[in-house]
mmCIF file of C-alpha atoms in Angstrom:
data_model
loop_
_atom_site.group_PDB
_atom_site.id
_atom_site.type_symbol
_atom_site.label_atom_id
_atom_site.label_comp_id
_atom_site.label_asym_id
_atom_site.label_seq_id
_atom_site.Cartn_x
_atom_site.Cartn_y
_atom_site.Cartn_z
ATOM 1 C CA UNK A 1 -61.568 202.925 -41.182
ATOM 2 C CA UNK A 2 -64.613 202.021 -43.637
ATOM 3 C CA UNK A 3 -65.381 198.367 -43.659
ATOM 4 C CA UNK A 4 -65.478 196.598 -46.703
ATOM 5 C CA UNK A 5 -69.035 195.753 -48.353
ATOM 6 C CA UNK A 6 -70.285 192.278 -48.603
ATOM 7 C CA UNK A 7 -70.406 190.895 -52.067
ATOM 8 C CA UNK A 8 -73.957 190.796 -53.820
ATOM 9 C CA UNK A 9 -75.224 187.430 -54.552
ATOM 10 C CA UNK A 10 -78.027 186.398 -57.073
ATOM 11 C CA UNK A 11 -80.578 183.971 -55.675
ATOM 12 C CA UNK A 12 -81.872 181.494 -58.301
ATOM 13 C CA UNK A 13 -85.086 179.370 -57.124
ATOM 14 C CA UNK A 14 -84.509 175.648 -57.857
ATOM 15 C CA UNK A 15 -85.635 174.572 -61.323
ATOM 16 C CA UNK A 16 -88.593 172.118 -61.773
ATOM 17 C CA UNK A 17 -89.030 170.418 -65.158
ATOM 18 C CA UNK A 18 -92.549 170.779 -66.874
ATOM 19 C CA UNK A 19 -94.217 167.503 -67.626
ATOM 20 C CA UNK A 20 -94.771 166.901 -71.330
ATOM 21 C CA UNK A 21 -98.246 167.833 -72.907
ATOM 22 C CA UNK A 22 -100.167 165.089 -74.144
ATOM 23 C CA UNK A 23 -101.544 165.925 -77.714
ATOM 24 C CA UNK A 24 -105.387 165.885 -78.306
ATOM 25 C CA UNK A 25 -106.508 162.772 -80.146
ATOM 26 C CA UNK A 26 -108.512 163.435 -83.215
ATOM 27 C CA UNK A 27 -110.591 160.219 -83.202
ATOM 28 C CA UNK A 28 -113.931 160.457 -81.819
ATOM 29 C CA UNK A 29 -114.433 159.108 -78.526
ATOM 30 C CA UNK A 30 -116.786 156.157 -78.058
ATOM 31 C CA UNK A 31 -119.526 156.537 -75.673
ATOM 32 C CA UNK A 32 -121.912 153.941 -74.389
ATOM 33 C CA UNK A 33 -125.743 153.996 -75.373
ATOM 34 C CA UNK A 34 -127.611 153.715 -78.569
ATOM 35 C CA UNK A 35 -126.208 154.845 -81.984
ATOM 36 C CA UNK A 36 -127.535 158.309 -83.092
ATOM 37 C CA UNK A 37 -130.095 157.977 -86.000
ATOM 38 C CA UNK A 38 -128.759 158.413 -89.503
ATOM 39 C CA UNK A 39 -129.239 161.805 -91.360
ATOM 40 C CA UNK A 40 -132.625 161.827 -93.294
ATOM 41 C CA UNK A 41 -133.281 163.522 -96.642
ATOM 42 C CA UNK A 42 -136.363 165.868 -96.704
ATOM 43 C CA UNK A 43 -138.998 164.659 -99.155
ATOM 44 C CA UNK A 44 -140.509 167.248 -101.421
ATOM 45 C CA UNK A 45 -143.939 166.344 -102.499
ATOM 46 C CA UNK A 46 -144.458 166.648 -106.346
ATOM 47 C CA UNK A 47 -148.203 167.516 -105.988
ATOM 48 C CA UNK A 48 -150.047 169.636 -103.129
ATOM 49 C CA UNK A 49 -152.974 167.941 -101.383
ATOM 50 C CA UNK A 50 -156.248 168.892 -102.529
ATOM 51 C CA UNK A 51 -156.864 170.719 -99.055
ATOM 52 C CA UNK A 52 -154.207 172.962 -99.611
ATOM 53 C CA UNK A 53 -154.660 176.299 -101.426
ATOM 54 C CA UNK A 54 -153.186 176.174 -104.901
ATOM 55 C CA UNK A 55 -151.622 179.046 -106.955
ATOM 56 C CA UNK A 56 -153.380 182.396 -107.598
ATOM 57 C CA UNK A 57 -154.736 183.218 -111.032
ATOM 58 C CA UNK A 58 -154.785 186.902 -111.583
ATOM 59 C CA UNK A 59 -157.415 188.681 -113.863
ATOM 60 C CA UNK A 60 -157.473 192.369 -115.032
ATOM 61 C CA UNK A 61 -160.710 194.066 -115.261
ATOM 62 C CA UNK A 62 -161.213 197.769 -115.760
ATOM 63 C CA UNK A 63 -157.314 198.515 -115.268
ATOM 64 C CA UNK A 64 -157.685 196.651 -111.826
ATOM 65 C CA UNK A 65 -156.057 193.322 -110.726
ATOM 66 C CA UNK A 66 -158.055 190.506 -109.033
ATOM 67 C CA UNK A 67 -156.744 187.226 -107.735
ATOM 68 C CA UNK A 68 -158.355 184.177 -107.373
ATOM 69 C CA UNK A 69 -157.136 180.792 -106.182
ATOM 70 C CA UNK A 70 -157.140 177.860 -108.567
ATOM 71 C CA UNK A 71 -159.482 175.771 -106.347
ATOM 72 C CA UNK A 72 -162.080 178.384 -106.454
ATOM 73 C CA UNK A 73 -162.047 178.675 -110.090
ATOM 74 C CA UNK A 74 -162.312 174.943 -110.710
ATOM 75 C CA UNK A 75 -165.875 175.441 -109.288
ATOM 76 C CA UNK A 76 -166.781 176.788 -112.609
ATOM 77 C CA UNK A 77 -166.960 174.414 -115.595
ATOM 78 C CA UNK A 78 -165.781 177.373 -117.784
ATOM 79 C CA UNK A 79 -162.516 177.966 -115.934
ATOM 80 C CA UNK A 80 -162.029 174.284 -115.277
ATOM 81 C CA UNK A 81 -161.630 173.607 -118.676
ATOM 82 C CA UNK A 82 -159.492 176.509 -119.422
ATOM 83 C CA UNK A 83 -157.100 175.570 -116.530
ATOM 84 C CA UNK A 84 -156.943 171.746 -117.871
ATOM 85 C CA UNK A 85 -155.947 172.939 -121.285
ATOM 86 C CA UNK A 86 -152.201 172.472 -122.339
ATOM 87 C CA UNK A 87 -151.635 176.307 -122.124
ATOM 88 C CA UNK A 88 -153.669 179.361 -121.195
ATOM 89 C CA UNK A 89 -152.167 181.258 -124.222
ATOM 90 C CA UNK A 90 -148.921 183.400 -123.792
ATOM 91 C CA UNK A 91 -146.226 181.841 -121.298
ATOM 92 C CA UNK A 92 -146.992 183.185 -117.830
ATOM 93 C CA UNK A 93 -150.619 184.092 -118.504
ATOM 94 C CA UNK A 94 -152.735 184.305 -115.505
ATOM 95 C CA UNK A 95 -149.644 185.620 -113.326
ATOM 96 C CA UNK A 96 -149.396 188.940 -111.829
ATOM 97 C CA UNK A 97 -147.250 190.278 -114.551
ATOM 98 C CA UNK A 98 -149.406 188.723 -117.263
ATOM 99 C CA UNK A 99 -153.021 188.826 -115.882
ATOM 100 C CA UNK A 100 -155.898 187.269 -117.952
ATOM 101 C CA UNK A 101 -158.061 190.140 -119.336
ATOM 102 C CA UNK A 102 -161.732 190.084 -119.029
ATOM 103 C CA UNK A 103 -163.660 192.506 -121.100
ATOM 104 C CA UNK A 104 -167.332 191.403 -120.557
ATOM 105 C CA UNK A 105 -167.737 192.333 -116.862
ATOM 106 C CA UNK A 106 -166.921 195.195 -114.539
ATOM 107 C CA UNK A 107 -164.775 195.558 -111.560
ATOM 108 C CA UNK A 108 -167.779 196.156 -109.418
ATOM 109 C CA UNK A 109 -169.358 192.780 -110.558
ATOM 110 C CA UNK A 110 -166.140 190.900 -110.064
ATOM 111 C CA UNK A 111 -165.796 192.520 -106.482
ATOM 112 C CA UNK A 112 -169.332 191.434 -105.716
ATOM 113 C CA UNK A 113 -168.897 187.885 -106.936
ATOM 114 C CA UNK A 114 -165.388 187.544 -105.070
ATOM 115 C CA UNK A 115 -166.991 188.751 -101.862
ATOM 116 C CA UNK A 116 -169.556 185.924 -102.103
ATOM 117 C CA UNK A 117 -166.869 183.514 -103.369
ATOM 118 C CA UNK A 118 -164.656 184.083 -100.229
ATOM 119 C CA UNK A 119 -167.361 183.726 -97.620
ATOM 120 C CA UNK A 120 -167.666 180.928 -95.230
ATOM 121 C CA UNK A 121 -170.605 178.922 -94.610
ATOM 122 C CA UNK A 122 -170.544 179.247 -90.921
ATOM 123 C CA UNK A 123 -170.345 182.860 -91.049
ATOM 124 C CA UNK A 124 -173.517 183.216 -92.791
ATOM 125 C CA UNK A 125 -174.266 185.057 -96.047
ATOM 126 C CA UNK A 126 -171.945 187.886 -97.011
ATOM 127 C CA UNK A 127 -172.865 191.425 -96.663
ATOM 128 C CA UNK A 128 -174.076 192.342 -100.210
ATOM 129 C CA UNK A 129 -176.601 195.017 -101.186
ATOM 130 C CA UNK A 130 -179.105 194.502 -103.926
ATOM 131 C CA UNK A 131 -176.750 195.416 -106.629
ATOM 132 C CA UNK A 132 -174.065 193.072 -105.134
ATOM 133 C CA UNK A 133 -176.442 190.061 -105.315
ATOM 134 C CA UNK A 134 -177.336 190.876 -108.803
ATOM 135 C CA UNK A 135 -173.799 191.196 -109.850
ATOM 136 C CA UNK A 136 -172.775 187.964 -108.238
ATOM 137 C CA UNK A 137 -175.613 186.235 -110.025
ATOM 138 C CA UNK A 138 -174.663 187.561 -113.329
ATOM 139 C CA UNK A 139 -170.817 186.434 -112.821
ATOM 140 C CA UNK A 140 -171.902 183.031 -111.626
ATOM 141 C CA UNK A 141 -174.197 182.571 -114.780
ATOM 142 C CA UNK A 142 -171.755 183.935 -117.238
ATOM 143 C CA UNK A 143 -168.781 181.677 -116.058
ATOM 144 C CA UNK A 144 -171.036 178.681 -115.061
ATOM 145 C CA UNK A 145 -170.336 178.492 -111.406
ATOM 146 C CA UNK A 146 -173.480 176.181 -111.086
ATOM 147 C CA UNK A 147 -173.474 175.494 -107.318
ATOM 148 C CA UNK A 148 -172.716 179.256 -106.410
ATOM 149 C CA UNK A 149 -175.552 180.445 -108.866
ATOM 150 C CA UNK A 150 -178.056 177.932 -107.278
ATOM 151 C CA UNK A 151 -177.186 179.348 -103.974
ATOM 152 C CA UNK A 152 -177.807 182.912 -104.963
ATOM 153 C CA UNK A 153 -181.210 182.133 -106.445
ATOM 154 C CA UNK A 154 -182.368 180.263 -103.443
ATOM 155 C CA UNK A 155 -181.038 183.169 -101.513
ATOM 156 C CA UNK A 156 -183.059 185.664 -103.517
ATOM 157 C CA UNK A 157 -186.156 183.458 -103.496
ATOM 158 C CA UNK A 158 -186.024 183.340 -99.477
ATOM 159 C CA UNK A 159 -185.433 187.029 -98.797
ATOM 160 C CA UNK A 160 -187.809 188.380 -101.500
ATOM 161 C CA UNK A 161 -186.080 191.932 -101.430
ATOM 162 C CA UNK A 162 -186.446 192.758 -105.057
ATOM 163 C CA UNK A 163 -189.121 194.932 -106.763
ATOM 164 C CA UNK A 164 -191.073 193.110 -109.620
ATOM 165 C CA UNK A 165 -189.257 195.317 -112.229
ATOM 166 C CA UNK A 166 -185.792 194.534 -110.960
ATOM 167 C CA UNK A 167 -186.546 190.834 -110.782
ATOM 168 C CA UNK A 168 -187.666 190.944 -114.551
ATOM 169 C CA UNK A 169 -184.520 192.674 -115.514
ATOM 170 C CA UNK A 170 -182.235 190.162 -113.475
ATOM 171 C CA UNK A 171 -184.289 187.196 -114.877
ATOM 172 C CA UNK A 172 -183.642 188.415 -118.314
ATOM 173 C CA UNK A 173 -179.945 189.090 -117.816
ATOM 174 C CA UNK A 174 -179.066 186.003 -115.732
ATOM 175 C CA UNK A 175 -181.478 183.563 -117.275
ATOM 176 C CA UNK A 176 -183.804 182.598 -114.402
ATOM 177 C CA UNK A 177 -187.360 182.376 -116.331
ATOM 178 C CA UNK A 178 -189.231 181.231 -113.348
ATOM 179 C CA UNK A 179 -189.144 184.861 -111.862
ATOM 180 C CA UNK A 180 -190.795 186.523 -114.924
ATOM 181 C CA UNK A 181 -194.491 185.426 -114.539
ATOM 182 C CA UNK A 182 -194.690 186.070 -110.674
ATOM 183 C CA UNK A 183 -193.023 189.581 -111.350
ATOM 184 C CA UNK A 184 -195.780 190.402 -113.902
ATOM 185 C CA UNK A 185 -198.343 189.009 -111.914
ATOM 186 C CA UNK A 186 -197.257 191.509 -109.092
ATOM 187 C CA UNK A 187 -197.233 194.479 -111.488
ATOM 188 C CA UNK A 188 -200.836 193.629 -112.594
ATOM 189 C CA UNK A 189 -202.363 193.198 -109.248
ATOM 190 C CA UNK A 190 -200.846 195.995 -107.384
ATOM 191 C CA UNK A 191 -203.305 198.662 -106.668
ATOM 192 C CA UNK A 192 -200.945 201.558 -107.365
ATOM 193 C CA UNK A 193 -200.396 202.603 -110.924
ATOM 194 C CA UNK A 194 -197.034 201.738 -112.801
ATOM 195 C CA UNK A 195 -194.648 204.550 -112.358
ATOM 196 C CA UNK A 196 -192.862 206.387 -115.339
ATOM 197 C CA UNK A 197 -189.431 204.824 -114.005
ATOM 198 C CA UNK A 198 -190.900 201.207 -114.349
ATOM 199 C CA UNK A 199 -192.311 201.953 -117.537
ATOM 200 C CA UNK A 200 -189.182 203.256 -118.846
ATOM 201 C CA UNK A 201 -187.236 200.145 -117.618
ATOM 202 C CA UNK A 202 -189.797 197.691 -118.807
ATOM 203 C CA UNK A 203 -189.996 199.075 -122.310
ATOM 204 C CA UNK A 204 -193.067 200.269 -124.144
ATOM 205 C CA UNK A 205 -194.239 196.883 -125.419
ATOM 206 C CA UNK A 206 -194.308 195.364 -121.901
ATOM 207 C CA UNK A 207 -195.656 198.433 -120.545
ATOM 208 C CA UNK A 208 -198.323 198.512 -123.027
ATOM 209 C CA UNK A 209 -199.260 194.884 -122.404
ATOM 210 C CA UNK A 210 -199.467 195.106 -118.713
ATOM 211 C CA UNK A 211 -201.718 198.462 -118.983
ATOM 212 C CA UNK A 212 -204.126 196.342 -121.222
ATOM 213 C CA UNK A 213 -204.277 193.559 -118.833
ATOM 214 C CA UNK A 214 -204.992 196.029 -115.924
ATOM 215 C CA UNK A 215 -207.753 197.773 -117.705
ATOM 216 C CA UNK A 216 -209.453 194.542 -118.688
ATOM 217 C CA UNK A 217 -209.384 193.444 -115.142
ATOM 218 C CA UNK A 218 -210.835 196.618 -114.013
ATOM 219 C CA UNK A 219 -213.623 196.413 -116.378
ATOM 220 C CA UNK A 220 -214.413 193.047 -115.078
ATOM 221 C CA UNK A 221 -214.360 194.514 -111.633
ATOM 222 C CA UNK A 222 -216.597 197.243 -112.389
ATOM 223 C CA UNK A 223 -219.159 194.920 -114.086
ATOM 224 C CA UNK A 224 -219.031 192.849 -110.893
ATOM 225 C CA UNK A 225 -219.879 195.996 -108.925
ATOM 226 C CA UNK A 226 -222.811 196.835 -111.348
ATOM 227 C CA UNK A 227 -224.172 193.437 -111.173
ATOM 228 C CA UNK A 228 -224.571 193.729 -107.370
ATOM 229 C CA UNK A 229 -227.130 196.589 -107.995
ATOM 230 C CA UNK A 230 -224.921 199.206 -106.211
ATOM 231 C CA UNK A 231 -222.172 201.295 -107.144
ATOM 232 C CA UNK A 232 -220.899 201.039 -103.577
ATOM 233 C CA UNK A 233 -221.099 197.497 -102.368
ATOM 234 C CA UNK A 234 -218.277 197.644 -100.085
ATOM 235 C CA UNK A 235 -218.323 200.995 -98.415
ATOM 236 C CA UNK A 236 -220.877 203.205 -96.790
ATOM 237 C CA UNK A 237 -221.436 205.864 -99.388
ATOM 238 C CA UNK A 238 -225.244 206.223 -100.472
ATOM 239 C CA UNK A 239 -226.496 204.252 -103.224
ATOM 240 C CA UNK A 240 -227.497 206.210 -106.366
ATOM 241 C CA UNK A 241 -230.890 206.557 -107.554
ATOM 242 C CA UNK A 242 -231.698 203.772 -109.927
ATOM 243 C CA UNK A 243 -233.501 203.584 -113.120
ATOM 244 C CA UNK A 244 -235.987 200.814 -114.196
ATOM 245 C CA UNK A 245 -236.796 199.306 -117.435
ATOM 246 C CA UNK A 246 -240.641 198.947 -118.417
ATOM 247 C CA UNK A 247 -240.317 195.338 -117.164
ATOM 248 C CA UNK A 248 -239.395 196.539 -113.699
ATOM 249 C CA UNK A 249 -235.858 195.421 -113.821
ATOM 250 C CA UNK A 250 -233.197 197.412 -112.339
ATOM 251 C CA UNK A 251 -231.040 198.901 -115.216
ATOM 252 C CA UNK A 252 -228.125 200.415 -113.304
ATOM 253 C CA UNK A 253 -227.980 203.939 -112.229
ATOM 254 C CA UNK A 254 -229.404 206.790 -114.315
ATOM 255 C CA UNK A 255 -226.553 208.717 -116.238
ATOM 256 C CA UNK A 256 -227.036 211.749 -113.873
ATOM 257 C CA UNK A 257 -226.634 209.642 -110.640
ATOM 258 C CA UNK A 258 -223.933 207.718 -112.138
ATOM 259 C CA UNK A 259 -221.703 210.921 -112.680
ATOM 260 C CA UNK A 260 -222.582 212.046 -109.062
ATOM 261 C CA UNK A 261 -222.148 208.552 -107.326
ATOM 262 C CA UNK A 262 -219.330 206.956 -109.361
ATOM 263 C CA UNK A 263 -217.748 203.887 -107.614
ATOM 264 C CA UNK A 264 -214.900 204.738 -105.339
ATOM 265 C CA UNK A 265 -211.401 203.197 -105.240
ATOM 266 C CA UNK A 266 -212.257 201.143 -102.361
ATOM 267 C CA UNK A 267 -215.236 199.532 -103.863
ATOM 268 C CA UNK A 268 -213.296 198.934 -107.206
ATOM 269 C CA UNK A 269 -210.333 197.354 -105.417
ATOM 270 C CA UNK A 270 -212.345 195.031 -103.423
ATOM 271 C CA UNK A 271 -214.670 194.150 -106.530
ATOM 272 C CA UNK A 272 -211.630 193.395 -108.452
ATOM 273 C CA UNK A 273 -210.438 191.015 -105.822
ATOM 274 C CA UNK A 274 -213.801 189.426 -105.457
ATOM 275 C CA UNK A 275 -214.499 188.833 -109.169
ATOM 276 C CA UNK A 276 -211.162 188.506 -110.863
ATOM 277 C CA UNK A 277 -209.381 185.587 -109.433
ATOM 278 C CA UNK A 278 -205.466 185.235 -109.886
ATOM 279 C CA UNK A 279 -205.752 182.632 -112.302
ATOM 280 C CA UNK A 280 -207.615 185.026 -114.692
ATOM 281 C CA UNK A 281 -204.621 187.227 -114.304
ATOM 282 C CA UNK A 282 -202.362 184.578 -115.270
ATOM 283 C CA UNK A 283 -204.378 183.780 -118.278
ATOM 284 C CA UNK A 284 -204.112 187.234 -119.541
ATOM 285 C CA UNK A 285 -200.333 187.354 -118.803
ATOM 286 C CA UNK A 286 -199.658 184.250 -120.908
ATOM 287 C CA UNK A 287 -201.955 185.236 -123.714
ATOM 288 C CA UNK A 288 -200.026 188.563 -124.238
ATOM 289 C CA UNK A 289 -197.351 188.011 -126.847
ATOM 290 C CA UNK A 290 -195.563 191.259 -125.942
ATOM 291 C CA UNK A 291 -194.600 189.677 -122.424
ATOM 292 C CA UNK A 292 -193.379 186.269 -123.883
ATOM 293 C CA UNK A 293 -193.625 184.394 -120.572
ATOM 294 C CA UNK A 294 -192.081 180.944 -120.755
ATOM 295 C CA UNK A 295 -193.949 177.686 -120.357
ATOM 296 C CA UNK A 296 -194.106 175.898 -117.193
ATOM 297 C CA UNK A 297 -191.213 173.409 -118.433
ATOM 298 C CA UNK A 298 -189.086 176.555 -119.179
ATOM 299 C CA UNK A 299 -189.551 178.103 -115.885
ATOM 300 C CA UNK A 300 -187.957 175.256 -114.038
ATOM 301 C CA UNK A 301 -184.584 175.759 -115.853
ATOM 302 C CA UNK A 302 -183.356 178.616 -113.527
ATOM 303 C CA UNK A 303 -181.686 176.293 -111.149
ATOM 304 C CA UNK A 304 -180.377 173.494 -113.094
ATOM 305 C CA UNK A 305 -180.376 174.029 -117.030
ATOM 306 C CA UNK A 306 -179.359 177.358 -118.500
#
């Protein structure tokens, strides 16, 4: 006989009540120590310091844009008065959208000038060629950058890398009168002839005046050679046969010997150096109306007054 199965009993674990949850307080907890500093408000300056770079001013030249800091432009009395005026013209003029248009200078000239303007004193002079320095001088003169102009003139005086004709051109264009007389003096005293290119650049009146001075000096030099009784007093060429007057005085070479033994270039050059001092050149240069050489007082205006 099958035994009766035991009844199934559900085993329930004993119940343990959960303790109540304490709510989190919304009030800040006080901690010991110093109080935190109060929040500060940033102070916005109403004006930039002078040592900071100010805004950029834009120029348009030959369809190219150039930007210059306002600090740099204030080195020019011309631009300084323009910046201090109540307005620059139309609203926003001088910005990238409305640049100031300059029509009296070229992009190349402005580029050379900005290269010089951005140079640092401790880095030495900027790397500009002869045209670059001439362009920078032109811009500095045109827009009254006095200190920069004086620096360029002094640099050119020290370097001496310009030809006399180029110095004359730059002196007339950038109003540096003190360069004119020394340049004319170099052209008159040089042993070589004035070239065709130099004559074209100088112009017919100036070229004619310089040739006249050179010819007059040459005559004085030849007269010095003849006064020594020999046509070749400075070289080893044989002296010509001389002719004598009835009184026995030397009257220079006979026509035949003069043609056969004309003074050589070496003797003429040495005679000019010996018999024509530099002050005689200067006298002739100043006397030539075509050259229009400034007086001594006017020649000192190149650095400070122009």
